[in-house]
Short mmCIF file of C-alpha atoms and ligand atoms in Angstrom, two decimals:
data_model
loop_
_atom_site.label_atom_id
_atom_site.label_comp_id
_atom_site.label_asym_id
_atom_site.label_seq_id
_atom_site.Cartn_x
_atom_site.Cartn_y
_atom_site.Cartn_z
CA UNK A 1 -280.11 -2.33 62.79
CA UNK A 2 -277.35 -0.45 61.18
CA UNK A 3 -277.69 3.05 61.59
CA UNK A 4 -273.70 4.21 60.04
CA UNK A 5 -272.28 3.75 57.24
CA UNK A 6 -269.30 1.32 56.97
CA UNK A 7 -265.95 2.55 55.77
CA UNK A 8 -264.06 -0.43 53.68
CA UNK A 9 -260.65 -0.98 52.61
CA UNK A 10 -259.53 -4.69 50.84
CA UNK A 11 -255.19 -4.32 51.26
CA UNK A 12 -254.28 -7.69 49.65
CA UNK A 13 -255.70 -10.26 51.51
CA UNK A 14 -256.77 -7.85 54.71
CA UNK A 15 -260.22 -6.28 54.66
CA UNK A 16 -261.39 -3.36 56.80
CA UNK A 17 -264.66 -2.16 58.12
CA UNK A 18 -264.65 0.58 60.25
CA UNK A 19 -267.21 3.92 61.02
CA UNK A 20 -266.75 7.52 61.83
CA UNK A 21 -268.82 6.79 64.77
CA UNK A 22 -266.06 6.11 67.24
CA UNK A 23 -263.23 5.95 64.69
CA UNK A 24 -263.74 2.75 65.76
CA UNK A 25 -262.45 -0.18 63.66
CA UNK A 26 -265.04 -2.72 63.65
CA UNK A 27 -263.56 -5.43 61.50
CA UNK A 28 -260.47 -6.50 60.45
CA UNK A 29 -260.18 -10.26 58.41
CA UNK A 30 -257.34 -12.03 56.39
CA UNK A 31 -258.28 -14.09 53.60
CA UNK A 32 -261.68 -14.03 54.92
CA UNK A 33 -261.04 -15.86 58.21
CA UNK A 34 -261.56 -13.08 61.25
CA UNK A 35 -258.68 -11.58 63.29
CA UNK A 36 -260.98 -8.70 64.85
CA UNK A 37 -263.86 -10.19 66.51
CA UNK A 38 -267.00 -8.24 66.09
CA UNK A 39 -270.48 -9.41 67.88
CA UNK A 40 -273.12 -10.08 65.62
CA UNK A 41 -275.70 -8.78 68.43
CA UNK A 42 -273.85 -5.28 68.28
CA UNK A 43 -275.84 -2.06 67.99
CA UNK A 44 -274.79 0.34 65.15
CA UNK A 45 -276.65 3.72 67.17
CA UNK A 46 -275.70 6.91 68.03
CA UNK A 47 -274.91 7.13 72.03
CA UNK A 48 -273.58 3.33 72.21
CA UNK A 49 -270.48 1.44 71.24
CA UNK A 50 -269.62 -1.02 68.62
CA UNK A 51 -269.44 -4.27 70.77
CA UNK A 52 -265.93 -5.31 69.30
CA UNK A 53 -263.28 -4.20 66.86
CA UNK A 54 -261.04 -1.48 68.57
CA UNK A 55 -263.23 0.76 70.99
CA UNK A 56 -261.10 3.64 71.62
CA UNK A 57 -260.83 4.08 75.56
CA UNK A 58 -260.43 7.57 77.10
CA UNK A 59 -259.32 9.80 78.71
CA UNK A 60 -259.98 7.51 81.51
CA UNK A 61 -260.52 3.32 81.62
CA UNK A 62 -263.53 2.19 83.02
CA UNK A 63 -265.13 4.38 85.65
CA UNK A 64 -261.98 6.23 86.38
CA UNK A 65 -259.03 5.43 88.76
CA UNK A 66 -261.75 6.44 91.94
CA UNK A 67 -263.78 4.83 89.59
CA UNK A 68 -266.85 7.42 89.97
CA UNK A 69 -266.68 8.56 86.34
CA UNK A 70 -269.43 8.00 83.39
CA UNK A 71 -269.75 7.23 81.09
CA UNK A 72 -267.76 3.76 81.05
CA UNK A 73 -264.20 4.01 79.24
CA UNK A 74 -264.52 7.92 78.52
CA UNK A 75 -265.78 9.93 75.48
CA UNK A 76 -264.24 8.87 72.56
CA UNK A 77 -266.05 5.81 71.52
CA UNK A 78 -269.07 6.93 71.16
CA UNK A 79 -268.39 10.10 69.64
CA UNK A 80 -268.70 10.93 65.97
CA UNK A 81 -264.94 11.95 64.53
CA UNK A 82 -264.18 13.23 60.71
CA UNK A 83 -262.29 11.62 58.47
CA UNK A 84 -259.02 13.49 57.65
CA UNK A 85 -257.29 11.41 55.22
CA UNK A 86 -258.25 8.18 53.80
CA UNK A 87 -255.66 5.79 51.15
CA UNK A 88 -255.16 2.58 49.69
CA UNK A 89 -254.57 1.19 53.26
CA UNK A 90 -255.51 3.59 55.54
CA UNK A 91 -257.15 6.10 57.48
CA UNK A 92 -256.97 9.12 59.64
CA UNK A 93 -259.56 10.80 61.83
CA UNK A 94 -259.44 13.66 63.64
CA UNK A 95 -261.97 15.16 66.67
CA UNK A 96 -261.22 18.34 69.42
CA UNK A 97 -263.51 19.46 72.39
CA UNK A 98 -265.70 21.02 70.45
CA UNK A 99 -266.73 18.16 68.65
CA UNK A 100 -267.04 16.33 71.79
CA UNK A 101 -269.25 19.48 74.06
CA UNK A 102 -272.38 17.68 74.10
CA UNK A 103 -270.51 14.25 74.56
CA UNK A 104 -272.02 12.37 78.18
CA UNK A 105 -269.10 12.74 80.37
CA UNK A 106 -266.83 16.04 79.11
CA UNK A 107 -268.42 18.19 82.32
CA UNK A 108 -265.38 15.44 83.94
CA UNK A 109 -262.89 16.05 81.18
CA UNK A 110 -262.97 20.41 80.67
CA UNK A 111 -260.03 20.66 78.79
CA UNK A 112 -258.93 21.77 75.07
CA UNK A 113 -257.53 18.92 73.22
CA UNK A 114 -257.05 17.51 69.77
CA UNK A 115 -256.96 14.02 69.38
CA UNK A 116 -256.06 11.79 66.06
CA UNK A 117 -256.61 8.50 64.87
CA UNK A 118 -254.25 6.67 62.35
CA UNK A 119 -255.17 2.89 61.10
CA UNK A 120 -252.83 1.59 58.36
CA UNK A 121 -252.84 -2.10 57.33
CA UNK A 122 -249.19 -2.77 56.64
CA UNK A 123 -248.14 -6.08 57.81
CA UNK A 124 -251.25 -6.41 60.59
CA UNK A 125 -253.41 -4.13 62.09
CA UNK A 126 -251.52 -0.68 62.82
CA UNK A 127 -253.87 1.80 65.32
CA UNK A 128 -252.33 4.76 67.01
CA UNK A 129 -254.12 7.28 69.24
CA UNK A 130 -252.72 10.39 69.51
CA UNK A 131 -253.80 13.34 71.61
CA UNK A 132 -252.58 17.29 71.94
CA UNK A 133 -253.32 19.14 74.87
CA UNK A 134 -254.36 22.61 73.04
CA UNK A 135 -255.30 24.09 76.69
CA UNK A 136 -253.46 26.91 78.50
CA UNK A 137 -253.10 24.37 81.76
CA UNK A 138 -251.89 21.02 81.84
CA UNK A 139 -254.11 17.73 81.55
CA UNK A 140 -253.64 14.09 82.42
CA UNK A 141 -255.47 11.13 80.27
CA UNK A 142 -255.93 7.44 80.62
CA UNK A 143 -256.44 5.64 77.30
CA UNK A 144 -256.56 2.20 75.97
CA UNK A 145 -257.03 0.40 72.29
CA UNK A 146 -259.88 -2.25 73.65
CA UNK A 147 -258.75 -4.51 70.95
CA UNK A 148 -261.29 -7.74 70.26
CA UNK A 149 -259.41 -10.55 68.68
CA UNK A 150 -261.45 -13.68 67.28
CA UNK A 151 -260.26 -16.68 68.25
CA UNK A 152 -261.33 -20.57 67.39
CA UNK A 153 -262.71 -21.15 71.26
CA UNK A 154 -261.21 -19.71 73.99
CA UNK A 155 -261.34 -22.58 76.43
CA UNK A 156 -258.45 -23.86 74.05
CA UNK A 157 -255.88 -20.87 73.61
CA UNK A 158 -253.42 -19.67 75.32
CA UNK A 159 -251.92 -15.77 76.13
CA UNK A 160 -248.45 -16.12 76.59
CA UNK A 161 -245.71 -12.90 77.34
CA UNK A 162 -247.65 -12.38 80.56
CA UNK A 163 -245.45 -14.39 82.50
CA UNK A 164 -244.20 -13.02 85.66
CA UNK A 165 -246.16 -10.15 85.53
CA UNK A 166 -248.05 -8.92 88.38
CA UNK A 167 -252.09 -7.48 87.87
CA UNK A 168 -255.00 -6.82 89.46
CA UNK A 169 -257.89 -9.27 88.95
CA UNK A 170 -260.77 -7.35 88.97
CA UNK A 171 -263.11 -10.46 88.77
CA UNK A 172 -261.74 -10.66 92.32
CA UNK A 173 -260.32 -7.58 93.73
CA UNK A 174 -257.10 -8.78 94.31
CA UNK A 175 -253.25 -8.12 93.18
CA UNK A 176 -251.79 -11.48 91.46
CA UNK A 177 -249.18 -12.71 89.90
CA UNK A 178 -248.98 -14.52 86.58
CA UNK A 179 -247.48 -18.13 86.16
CA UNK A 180 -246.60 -19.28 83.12
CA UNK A 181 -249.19 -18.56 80.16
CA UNK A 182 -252.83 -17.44 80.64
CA UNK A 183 -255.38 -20.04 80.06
CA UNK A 184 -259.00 -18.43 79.84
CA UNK A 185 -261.26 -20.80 81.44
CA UNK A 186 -263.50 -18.60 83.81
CA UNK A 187 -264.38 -14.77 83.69
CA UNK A 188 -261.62 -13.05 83.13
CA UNK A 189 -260.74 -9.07 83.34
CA UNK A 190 -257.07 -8.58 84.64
CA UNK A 191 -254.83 -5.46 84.51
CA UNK A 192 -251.62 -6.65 84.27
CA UNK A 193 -248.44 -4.21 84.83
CA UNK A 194 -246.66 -4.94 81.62
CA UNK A 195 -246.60 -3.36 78.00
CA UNK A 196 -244.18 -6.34 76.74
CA UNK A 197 -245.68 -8.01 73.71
CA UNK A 198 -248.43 -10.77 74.13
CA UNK A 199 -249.46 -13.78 72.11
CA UNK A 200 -252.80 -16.14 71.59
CA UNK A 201 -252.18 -18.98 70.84
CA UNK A 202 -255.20 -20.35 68.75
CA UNK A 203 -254.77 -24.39 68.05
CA UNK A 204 -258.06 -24.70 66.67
CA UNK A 205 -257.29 -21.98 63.87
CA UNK A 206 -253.86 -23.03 63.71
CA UNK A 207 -252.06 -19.87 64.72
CA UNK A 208 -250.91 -16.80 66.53
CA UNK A 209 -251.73 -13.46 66.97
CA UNK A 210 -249.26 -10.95 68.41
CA UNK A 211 -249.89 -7.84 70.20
CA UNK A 212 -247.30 -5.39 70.29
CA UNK A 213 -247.70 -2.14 72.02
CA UNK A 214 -245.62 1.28 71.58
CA UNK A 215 -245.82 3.76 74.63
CA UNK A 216 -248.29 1.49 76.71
CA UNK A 217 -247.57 0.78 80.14
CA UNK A 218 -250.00 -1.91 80.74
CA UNK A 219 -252.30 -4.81 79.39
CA UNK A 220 -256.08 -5.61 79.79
CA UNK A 221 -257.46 -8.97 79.31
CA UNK A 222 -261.03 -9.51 79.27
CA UNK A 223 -263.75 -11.97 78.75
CA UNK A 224 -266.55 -12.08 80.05
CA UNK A 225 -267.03 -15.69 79.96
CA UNK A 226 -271.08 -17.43 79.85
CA UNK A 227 -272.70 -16.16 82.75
CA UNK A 228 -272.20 -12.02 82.38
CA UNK A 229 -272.27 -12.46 78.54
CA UNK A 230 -275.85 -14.08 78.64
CA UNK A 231 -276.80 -10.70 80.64
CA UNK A 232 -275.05 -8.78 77.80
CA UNK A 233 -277.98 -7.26 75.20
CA UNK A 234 -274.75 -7.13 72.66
CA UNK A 235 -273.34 -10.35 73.02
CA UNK A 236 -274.74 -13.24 72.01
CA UNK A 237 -275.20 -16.27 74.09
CA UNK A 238 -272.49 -18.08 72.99
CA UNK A 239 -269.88 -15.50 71.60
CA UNK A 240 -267.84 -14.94 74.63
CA UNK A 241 -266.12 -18.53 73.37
CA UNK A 242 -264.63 -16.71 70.08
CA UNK A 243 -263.12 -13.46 71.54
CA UNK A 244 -260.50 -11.93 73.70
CA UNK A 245 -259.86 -8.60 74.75
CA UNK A 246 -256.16 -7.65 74.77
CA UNK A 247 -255.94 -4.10 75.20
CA UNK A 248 -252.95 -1.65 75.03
CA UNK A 249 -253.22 1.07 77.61
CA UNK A 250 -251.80 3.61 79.78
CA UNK A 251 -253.23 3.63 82.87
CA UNK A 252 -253.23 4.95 86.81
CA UNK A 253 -250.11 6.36 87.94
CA UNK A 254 -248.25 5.54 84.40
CA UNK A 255 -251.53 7.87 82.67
CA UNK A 256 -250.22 10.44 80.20
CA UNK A 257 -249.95 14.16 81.57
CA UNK A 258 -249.48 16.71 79.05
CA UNK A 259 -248.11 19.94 79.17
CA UNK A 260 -249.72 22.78 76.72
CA UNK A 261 -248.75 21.93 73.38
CA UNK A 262 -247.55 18.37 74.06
CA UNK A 263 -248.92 15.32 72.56
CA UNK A 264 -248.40 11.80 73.12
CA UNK A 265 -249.26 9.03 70.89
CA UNK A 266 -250.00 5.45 71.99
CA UNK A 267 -250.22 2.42 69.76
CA UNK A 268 -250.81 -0.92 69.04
CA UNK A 269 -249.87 -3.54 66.52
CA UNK A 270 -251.77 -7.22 65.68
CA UNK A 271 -250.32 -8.91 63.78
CA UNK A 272 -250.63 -12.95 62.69
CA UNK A 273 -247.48 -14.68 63.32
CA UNK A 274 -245.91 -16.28 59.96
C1 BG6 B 1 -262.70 -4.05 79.91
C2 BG6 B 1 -262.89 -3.87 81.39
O1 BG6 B 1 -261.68 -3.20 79.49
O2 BG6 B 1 -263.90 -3.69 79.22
C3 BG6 B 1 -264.10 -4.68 81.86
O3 BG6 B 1 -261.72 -4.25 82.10
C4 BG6 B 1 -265.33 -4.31 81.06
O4 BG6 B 1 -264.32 -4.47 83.25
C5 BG6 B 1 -265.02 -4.47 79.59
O5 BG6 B 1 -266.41 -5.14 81.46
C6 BG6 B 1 -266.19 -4.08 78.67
O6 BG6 B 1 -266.59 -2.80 78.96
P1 BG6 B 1 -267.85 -2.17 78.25
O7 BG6 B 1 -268.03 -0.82 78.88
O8 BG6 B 1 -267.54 -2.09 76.80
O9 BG6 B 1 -269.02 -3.12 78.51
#
């Protein structure tokens, strides 16, 4: 059931679907062929999130870094934003506190702020969060673009840039480090320490698509893999084999604190490799 209206925009060979509800880009495909994965069990309704696209996380990641805070991955994604600007490959949407005072969760968050999101298709996928602290006392955010790529089956791709890095597995509650690329072949939800630009690898589409963060400080990878997605209402049973999460955040002791009057913008970039 679709409840919101979509918001389109065909750049060249890149089309766009995304809704007010969230500012959340739902869709993004080139020539046709998915780069955003979207489920096709997700609910379109007020008071839930888009399962896919570009949920916008904060201002904290999951439940928090004590992790006692609800709702899951903060406010923003399931709040309804304006549009501010909207052009030929574009768009702009804007939200404050008060837009957000009955939002689930802001009794945690109690601050003034002004937040803004900018999507421009220019060579991929350009998203940038940014927020302005327009309290009289300082404030400190997590935040993460939950970006859903599509991919051909994930038992066969590879993430590569990860390399070295060290993360926290959170399937099992332990700090790692990673060897060589990342091959996806159980769950999967890892935090890794690095902001450094990551690639999938995708042999059964024939190609790669590159993340590239600006003012992250770390990378999520997620899937869910066949036994938590079959308990997931928006997931179908067999879509955890299409889709990755690699998501651009700041997060834990590298969160953004803001003065009064300071802003800070985070951002990502997909992009298909040539
Ligand atoms: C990831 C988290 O960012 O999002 C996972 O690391 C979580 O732990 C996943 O399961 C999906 O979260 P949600 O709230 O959209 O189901």
């Amino acid at each position: 059931m679709t409840t919101f209206t979509p918001r389109t925009l065909e750049h060249g060979a890149d089309r766009v679907t995304a809704y007010d509800h969230g500012a959340h880009v739902a869709e993004w495909t080139r020539d046709g062929v998915p780069v955003v994965w979207v489920s096709k069990e997700s609910r379109y309704e007020f008071g839930t999130a888009i399962r896919g696209g570009v949920p916008l996380v904060w201002p904290w990641f999951g439940n928090g870094p004590e992790g006692d805070l609800e709702p899951a991955h903060g406010l923003l994604r399931t709040a309804s934003w304006s549009l501010a600007k909207e052009w030929e490959s574009g768009w702009v949407w804007t939200i404050d506190q008060e837009a957000t005072k009955s939002q689930p969760g802001i009794e945690t968050f109690p601050y003034r702020y002004e937040a803004q999101l900018e999507v421009e298709v220019r060579d991929g996928l350009n998203i940038a969060l940014t927020v302005r602290n327009t309290d009289d006392v300082p404030f400190s955010h997590e935040a993460a673009l939950h970006t859903y790529l599509h991919v051909g089956d994930i038992r066969n791709t590879s993430v590569s840039g990860l390399d070295g890095v060290h993360y926290f597995d959170k399937v099992l509650g332990t700090n790692q480090t990673q060897q060589g690329p990342l091959l996806v072949s159980q769950e999967t939800d890892r935090i890794y320490q690095s902001a450094a630009d990551v690639s999938v690898v995708d042999p059964d589409l024939g190609r790669t698509i590159n993340v590239s963060a600006t003012e992250g400080s770390h990378t999520v990878v997620w899937n869910p893999w066949e036994t938590k997605a079959r308990d997931m209402k928006d997931m179908g049973d067999d879509e955890w084999t299409q889709m990755v999460c690699i998501e651009t955040a700041r997060l834990g002791d590298k969160k953004f604190t803001l003065s009064p009057g300071q802003s800070a913008t985070m951002a990502t970039t997909i992009s298909l490799q040539r």
